[in-house]
Amino acid sequence: MKKAIVLISLVALFGCTEEEIKDTLSGKTKVFAVESINVEGVTGLDDGTYAVTDSHFANILPDVFPNGTKSDLDNYGIGTHSSSCAKIDTTNPVCFEDGKSCTPTEMKQLNLKVYKIDITDIKSAYENAKFFPTLATELGIQGLNQVNIEAVACP
């Protein structure tokens, strides 16, 4: 019981939602990966939104970048309980590894796919399937700077 109270207090202190606290206590967590990118000023591309898999991004994506797919989760035996969409404003660059793997200034927004998974699968989702835990961005762990993930309606 004391552990649950401490966990709730710590999670609440860092601005997590009630849903995230309930998910954590029930053994679930959310992970995200970038599905598409809004760009401006990329040589050879019109300004707009492109799939993260577009070959034009091969040379400008940060080395550490959450660009896994649902198939990647499936291939590693990571089941999903639900999915949603979100975005990260990258008008100011966002770093995914202690100030190293940062988005270039041409990337203006990252459009995300978010999956709820079992908390026991979080390490595999991060290391194998290239997904990042949403709590890591809020708490500034896993080398992530604090970013604002904003929920949006899925297209």
C-alpha positions as a LaTeX table, in Angstrom:
\begin{tabular}{lrrr}
\hline
Residue & $x$ (\AA) & $y$ (\AA) & $z$ (\AA) \\
\hline
Met1 & 0.00 & 0.00 & 0.00 \\
Lys2 & 2.82 & 2.40 & 0.88 \\
Lys3 & 4.43 & 1.76 & $-2.51$ \\
Ala4 & 1.21 & 2.65 & $-4.30$ \\
Ile5 & 0.87 & 5.90 & $-2.34$ \\
Val6 & 4.49 & 6.83 & $-3.06$ \\
Leu7 & 4.05 & 5.97 & $-6.75$ \\
Ile8 & 0.87 & 8.03 & $-7.04$ \\
Ser9 & 2.51 & 10.96 & $-5.27$ \\
Leu10 & 5.61 & 10.88 & $-7.47$ \\
Val11 & 3.65 & 10.45 & $-10.67$ \\
Ala12 & 1.23 & 13.24 & $-9.74$ \\
Leu13 & 4.14 & 15.51 & $-8.82$ \\
Phe14 & 5.45 & 15.34 & $-12.37$ \\
Gly15 & 2.10 & 16.19 & $-13.98$ \\
Cys16 & 0.80 & 12.81 & $-15.05$ \\
Thr17 & $-2.90$ & 12.38 & $-15.64$ \\
Glu18 & $-5.31$ & 10.34 & $-13.57$ \\
Glu19 & $-5.56$ & 7.90 & $-16.50$ \\
Glu20 & $-1.79$ & 7.37 & $-16.50$ \\
Ile21 & $-1.82$ & 6.70 & $-12.77$ \\
Lys22 & $-4.67$ & 4.17 & $-13.14$ \\
Asp23 & $-2.89$ & 2.51 & $-16.09$ \\
Thr24 & 0.34 & 2.22 & $-14.10$ \\
Leu25 & $-1.43$ & 0.70 & $-11.11$ \\
Ser26 & $-3.18$ & $-1.81$ & $-13.39$ \\
Gly27 & 0.10 & $-2.79$ & $-15.07$ \\
Lys28 & $-0.37$ & $-0.83$ & $-18.31$ \\
Thr29 & 1.54 & 2.03 & $-19.90$ \\
Lys30 & 1.56 & 3.98 & $-23.14$ \\
Val31 & 4.30 & 4.03 & $-25.74$ \\
Phe32 & 4.58 & 6.18 & $-28.85$ \\
Ala33 & 6.27 & 6.25 & $-32.21$ \\
Val34 & 6.32 & 8.87 & $-34.95$ \\
Glu35 & 4.07 & 8.07 & $-37.93$ \\
Ser36 & 4.47 & 11.24 & $-39.94$ \\
Ile37 & 6.30 & 14.54 & $-39.86$ \\
Asn38 & 5.26 & 18.08 & $-40.80$ \\
Val39 & 8.21 & 19.78 & $-42.48$ \\
Glu40 & 9.13 & 23.21 & $-43.81$ \\
Gly41 & 12.22 & 24.06 & $-45.82$ \\
Val42 & 13.57 & 20.57 & $-46.58$ \\
Thr43 & 15.53 & 20.68 & $-49.82$ \\
Gly44 & 13.71 & 18.70 & $-52.50$ \\
Leu45 & 10.40 & 18.49 & $-50.62$ \\
Asp46 & 7.34 & 20.69 & $-50.67$ \\
Asp47 & 6.32 & 21.91 & $-47.22$ \\
Gly48 & 3.75 & 19.53 & $-45.75$ \\
Thr49 & 3.25 & 16.21 & $-44.00$ \\
Tyr50 & 5.16 & 13.08 & $-44.94$ \\
Ala51 & 5.34 & 9.51 & $-43.64$ \\
Val52 & 8.32 & 8.96 & $-41.38$ \\
Thr53 & 9.34 & 6.13 & $-43.73$ \\
Asp54 & 9.77 & 8.54 & $-46.68$ \\
Ser55 & 13.27 & 8.07 & $-48.09$ \\
His56 & 13.92 & 11.84 & $-47.92$ \\
Phe57 & 14.21 & 11.57 & $-44.14$ \\
Ala58 & 16.91 & 8.89 & $-44.05$ \\
Asn59 & 19.69 & 11.47 & $-43.65$ \\
Ile60 & 17.96 & 13.94 & $-41.35$ \\
Leu61 & 16.25 & 11.75 & $-38.73$ \\
Pro62 & 18.08 & 11.73 & $-35.40$ \\
Asp63 & 20.02 & 8.53 & $-34.66$ \\
Val64 & 17.78 & 7.74 & $-31.67$ \\
Phe65 & 14.24 & 8.26 & $-32.93$ \\
Pro66 & 10.92 & 6.57 & $-32.07$ \\
Asn67 & 9.77 & 5.34 & $-35.48$ \\
Gly68 & 8.47 & 1.85 & $-34.78$ \\
Thr69 & 5.23 & 0.46 & $-36.19$ \\
Lys70 & 2.37 & $-1.69$ & $-34.93$ \\
Ser71 & 3.96 & $-4.55$ & $-36.91$ \\
Asp72 & 7.17 & $-4.07$ & $-34.91$ \\
Leu73 & 5.22 & $-4.46$ & $-31.67$ \\
Asp74 & 3.48 & $-7.56$ & $-33.06$ \\
Asn75 & 6.78 & $-9.07$ & $-34.24$ \\
Tyr76 & 8.19 & $-8.83$ & $-30.71$ \\
Gly77 & 5.07 & $-10.33$ & $-29.15$ \\
Ile78 & 3.95 & $-7.07$ & $-27.59$ \\
Gly79 & 0.17 & $-6.95$ & $-27.42$ \\
Thr80 & $-1.75$ & $-3.69$ & $-27.48$ \\
His81 & $-4.85$ & $-2.83$ & $-25.47$ \\
Ser82 & $-5.80$ & 0.36 & $-27.31$ \\
Ser83 & $-4.42$ & 3.00 & $-29.63$ \\
Ser84 & $-4.70$ & 6.74 & $-30.04$ \\
Cys85 & $-2.98$ & 9.61 & $-31.81$ \\
Ala86 & $-0.98$ & 12.57 & $-30.58$ \\
Lys87 & 1.47 & 15.20 & $-31.73$ \\
Ile88 & 4.63 & 16.92 & $-30.54$ \\
Asp89 & 5.36 & 20.49 & $-31.58$ \\
Thr90 & 8.97 & 20.56 & $-32.75$ \\
Thr91 & 9.13 & 24.22 & $-33.73$ \\
Asn92 & 11.87 & 24.21 & $-31.10$ \\
Pro93 & 13.96 & 21.05 & $-31.62$ \\
Val94 & 13.13 & 18.04 & $-29.47$ \\
Cys95 & 15.94 & 15.76 & $-28.28$ \\
Phe96 & 15.52 & 12.03 & $-27.78$ \\
Glu97 & 18.87 & 11.38 & $-26.12$ \\
Asp98 & 20.48 & 13.86 & $-23.71$ \\
Gly99 & 20.85 & 16.71 & $-26.18$ \\
Lys100 & 22.26 & 14.52 & $-28.95$ \\
Ser101 & 19.55 & 13.04 & $-31.16$ \\
Cys102 & 17.55 & 16.21 & $-31.77$ \\
Thr103 & 15.05 & 16.99 & $-34.50$ \\
Pro104 & 16.34 & 19.35 & $-37.19$ \\
Thr105 & 14.76 & 22.80 & $-37.47$ \\
Glu106 & 12.93 & 21.76 & $-40.68$ \\
Met107 & 10.74 & 19.36 & $-38.67$ \\
Lys108 & 7.87 & 21.40 & $-37.29$ \\
Gln109 & 5.60 & 18.68 & $-35.85$ \\
Leu110 & 5.80 & 14.97 & $-35.11$ \\
Asn111 & 2.53 & 13.07 & $-35.57$ \\
Leu112 & 2.40 & 10.08 & $-33.25$ \\
Lys113 & 0.68 & 6.74 & $-32.89$ \\
Val114 & 0.24 & 5.84 & $-29.22$ \\
Tyr115 & $-0.39$ & 2.30 & $-27.96$ \\
Lys116 & $-1.33$ & 1.07 & $-24.50$ \\
Ile117 & 0.74 & $-2.02$ & $-23.64$ \\
Asp118 & 1.53 & $-4.14$ & $-20.60$ \\
Ile119 & 4.12 & $-2.41$ & $-18.45$ \\
Thr120 & 6.21 & $-5.60$ & $-18.50$ \\
Asp121 & 6.70 & $-5.10$ & $-22.26$ \\
Ile122 & 8.03 & $-1.55$ & $-22.01$ \\
Lys123 & 11.71 & $-2.52$ & $-22.24$ \\
Ser124 & 11.17 & $-4.63$ & $-25.35$ \\
Ala125 & 9.04 & $-1.91$ & $-26.97$ \\
Tyr126 & 11.84 & 0.61 & $-26.37$ \\
Glu127 & 14.88 & $-1.53$ & $-27.20$ \\
Asn128 & 13.47 & $-3.66$ & $-30.02$ \\
Ala129 & 10.42 & $-2.01$ & $-31.57$ \\
Lys130 & 11.67 & 1.62 & $-31.44$ \\
Phe131 & 8.82 & 2.95 & $-29.28$ \\
Phe132 & 9.30 & 5.42 & $-26.43$ \\
Pro133 & 7.27 & 5.39 & $-23.20$ \\
Thr134 & 5.08 & 8.47 & $-22.82$ \\
Leu135 & 5.96 & 8.72 & $-19.12$ \\
Ala136 & 9.64 & 9.05 & $-20.03$ \\
Thr137 & 8.94 & 12.30 & $-21.85$ \\
Glu138 & 6.98 & 13.69 & $-18.92$ \\
Leu139 & 9.56 & 12.70 & $-16.34$ \\
Gly140 & 12.59 & 13.51 & $-18.48$ \\
Ile141 & 14.02 & 9.98 & $-18.23$ \\
Gln142 & 15.52 & 7.69 & $-20.87$ \\
Gly143 & 17.61 & 10.66 & $-22.04$ \\
Leu144 & 14.49 & 12.54 & $-23.18$ \\
Asn145 & 14.03 & 16.20 & $-22.55$ \\
Gln146 & 10.58 & 17.09 & $-21.30$ \\
Val147 & 8.25 & 17.42 & $-24.27$ \\
Asn148 & 4.55 & 18.06 & $-24.48$ \\
Ile149 & 2.64 & 15.20 & $-26.09$ \\
Glu150 & $-0.76$ & 16.55 & $-27.09$ \\
Ala151 & $-3.59$ & 14.09 & $-27.75$ \\
Val152 & $-5.35$ & 14.60 & $-31.10$ \\
Ala153 & $-8.07$ & 12.81 & $-33.05$ \\
Cys154 & $-6.74$ & 10.09 & $-35.33$ \\
Pro155 & $-7.08$ & 10.79 & $-39.05$ \\
\hline
\end{tabular}
